[in-house]
Amino acid sequence: MRSDRLLLLTFTGRKSGKEFTTPLRYVQEGETLRLIVVYPWWRNLLGEATVRVLLRGQMRAGTAEVLPEEDGEAVVKIYLKG
């Protein structure tokens, strides 16, 4: 997948321990990705969760930060590593 608007986010469920992958729109600011999420699965990313993203054809590792929810939407920032 090579897109300037979509990525694939892979994370682990907090309770199930299962791995999930979902497509999301993003905005990139240097080595930080900003995502708007409307579904409650973002709770799996609380506590600086380790994630993987398929970003423009490259698999990258990162750490997620969930910002306060507003109007049913959560902003998730992914800080990419190396």
PDB file of C-alpha atoms in Angstrom:
ATOM      1  CA  MET A   1       0.000   0.000   0.000  1.00  0.00           C
ATOM      2  CA  ARG A   2       1.464   3.338  -1.070  1.00  0.00           C
ATOM      3  CA  SER A   3      -0.799   6.233  -0.188  1.00  0.00           C
ATOM      4  CA  ASP A   4      -0.212   9.800   0.966  1.00  0.00           C
ATOM      5  CA  ARG A   5      -3.568   9.763   2.780  1.00  0.00           C
ATOM      6  CA  LEU A   6      -4.092   6.254   4.160  1.00  0.00           C
ATOM      7  CA  LEU A   7      -2.012   3.990   6.365  1.00  0.00           C
ATOM      8  CA  LEU A   8      -2.549   0.644   8.025  1.00  0.00           C
ATOM      9  CA  LEU A   9      -2.306   0.766  11.822  1.00  0.00           C
ATOM     10  CA  THR A  10      -1.550  -2.484  13.675  1.00  0.00           C
ATOM     11  CA  PHE A  11      -2.067  -2.643  17.436  1.00  0.00           C
ATOM     12  CA  THR A  12      -2.738  -5.189  20.172  1.00  0.00           C
ATOM     13  CA  GLY A  13      -6.069  -5.369  22.000  1.00  0.00           C
ATOM     14  CA  ARG A  14      -5.781  -4.495  25.704  1.00  0.00           C
ATOM     15  CA  LYS A  15      -8.078  -7.273  26.901  1.00  0.00           C
ATOM     16  CA  SER A  16      -7.900  -9.901  24.153  1.00  0.00           C
ATOM     17  CA  GLY A  17      -4.186  -9.642  23.374  1.00  0.00           C
ATOM     18  CA  LYS A  18      -5.118 -10.137  19.714  1.00  0.00           C
ATOM     19  CA  GLU A  19      -3.493  -8.130  16.965  1.00  0.00           C
ATOM     20  CA  PHE A  20      -5.726  -5.838  14.897  1.00  0.00           C
ATOM     21  CA  THR A  21      -5.031  -3.870  11.712  1.00  0.00           C
ATOM     22  CA  THR A  22      -7.196  -1.008  10.489  1.00  0.00           C
ATOM     23  CA  PRO A  23      -6.883   1.532   7.658  1.00  0.00           C
ATOM     24  CA  LEU A  24      -6.905   5.190   8.706  1.00  0.00           C
ATOM     25  CA  ARG A  25      -6.432   8.638   7.221  1.00  0.00           C
ATOM     26  CA  TYR A  26      -3.459  10.539   8.586  1.00  0.00           C
ATOM     27  CA  VAL A  27      -1.541  13.780   8.483  1.00  0.00           C
ATOM     28  CA  GLN A  28       2.232  13.598   8.843  1.00  0.00           C
ATOM     29  CA  GLU A  29       4.158  16.245  10.779  1.00  0.00           C
ATOM     30  CA  GLY A  30       7.825  15.217  10.562  1.00  0.00           C
ATOM     31  CA  GLU A  31       8.160  11.903  12.406  1.00  0.00           C
ATOM     32  CA  THR A  32       4.712  12.273  13.996  1.00  0.00           C
ATOM     33  CA  LEU A  33       1.450  11.037  12.495  1.00  0.00           C
ATOM     34  CA  ARG A  34      -1.883  12.566  13.500  1.00  0.00           C
ATOM     35  CA  LEU A  35      -5.056  10.462  13.230  1.00  0.00           C
ATOM     36  CA  ILE A  36      -8.691  11.292  14.018  1.00  0.00           C
ATOM     37  CA  VAL A  37     -10.552   8.255  15.360  1.00  0.00           C
ATOM     38  CA  VAL A  38     -14.310   8.101  15.976  1.00  0.00           C
ATOM     39  CA  TYR A  39     -14.665   4.481  17.100  1.00  0.00           C
ATOM     40  CA  PRO A  40     -13.929   3.425  20.704  1.00  0.00           C
ATOM     41  CA  TRP A  41     -11.156   0.963  19.751  1.00  0.00           C
ATOM     42  CA  TRP A  42      -8.695   3.827  20.292  1.00  0.00           C
ATOM     43  CA  ARG A  43      -8.827   2.884  23.987  1.00  0.00           C
ATOM     44  CA  ASN A  44      -6.458   0.055  23.051  1.00  0.00           C
ATOM     45  CA  LEU A  45      -3.829   2.735  22.467  1.00  0.00           C
ATOM     46  CA  LEU A  46      -3.939   4.262  25.974  1.00  0.00           C
ATOM     47  CA  GLY A  47      -0.745   4.171  28.019  1.00  0.00           C
ATOM     48  CA  GLU A  48       1.726   4.781  25.184  1.00  0.00           C
ATOM     49  CA  ALA A  49       0.933   1.597  23.269  1.00  0.00           C
ATOM     50  CA  THR A  50       3.499   0.251  20.833  1.00  0.00           C
ATOM     51  CA  VAL A  51       2.088   0.138  17.301  1.00  0.00           C
ATOM     52  CA  ARG A  52       3.168  -0.599  13.738  1.00  0.00           C
ATOM     53  CA  VAL A  53       2.122   1.353  10.672  1.00  0.00           C
ATOM     54  CA  LEU A  54       2.371   0.520   6.997  1.00  0.00           C
ATOM     55  CA  LEU A  55       3.199   3.997   5.722  1.00  0.00           C
ATOM     56  CA  ARG A  56       3.727   4.570   1.991  1.00  0.00           C
ATOM     57  CA  GLY A  57       4.873   0.972   1.493  1.00  0.00           C
ATOM     58  CA  GLN A  58       7.189   0.850   4.546  1.00  0.00           C
ATOM     59  CA  MET A  59       6.485  -0.872   7.855  1.00  0.00           C
ATOM     60  CA  ARG A  60       7.399   1.460  10.735  1.00  0.00           C
ATOM     61  CA  ALA A  61       7.232   1.067  14.523  1.00  0.00           C
ATOM     62  CA  GLY A  62       5.945   3.775  16.807  1.00  0.00           C
ATOM     63  CA  THR A  63       4.360   4.769  20.086  1.00  0.00           C
ATOM     64  CA  ALA A  64       0.770   6.023  20.332  1.00  0.00           C
ATOM     65  CA  GLU A  65      -0.507   8.914  22.420  1.00  0.00           C
ATOM     66  CA  VAL A  66      -4.253   9.509  22.754  1.00  0.00           C
ATOM     67  CA  LEU A  67      -5.263  13.129  23.282  1.00  0.00           C
ATOM     68  CA  PRO A  68      -8.496  14.072  25.104  1.00  0.00           C
ATOM     69  CA  GLU A  69     -11.691  13.108  23.317  1.00  0.00           C
ATOM     70  CA  GLU A  70     -13.845  15.895  21.868  1.00  0.00           C
ATOM     71  CA  ASP A  71     -17.316  15.488  20.344  1.00  0.00           C
ATOM     72  CA  GLY A  72     -16.911  11.712  20.114  1.00  0.00           C
ATOM     73  CA  GLU A  73     -13.587  11.953  18.273  1.00  0.00           C
ATOM     74  CA  ALA A  74     -10.172  11.115  19.653  1.00  0.00           C
ATOM     75  CA  VAL A  75      -6.934  12.461  18.241  1.00  0.00           C
ATOM     76  CA  VAL A  76      -4.185   9.868  18.202  1.00  0.00           C
ATOM     77  CA  LYS A  77      -0.566  10.831  17.651  1.00  0.00           C
ATOM     78  CA  ILE A  78       1.904   8.185  16.529  1.00  0.00           C
ATOM     79  CA  TYR A  79       5.553   8.957  17.215  1.00  0.00           C
ATOM     80  CA  LEU A  80       7.595   7.004  14.703  1.00  0.00           C
ATOM     81  CA  LYS A  81      10.845   5.304  15.707  1.00  0.00           C
ATOM     82  CA  GLY A  82      13.927   5.264  13.498  1.00  0.00           C
TER      83      GLY A  82
END
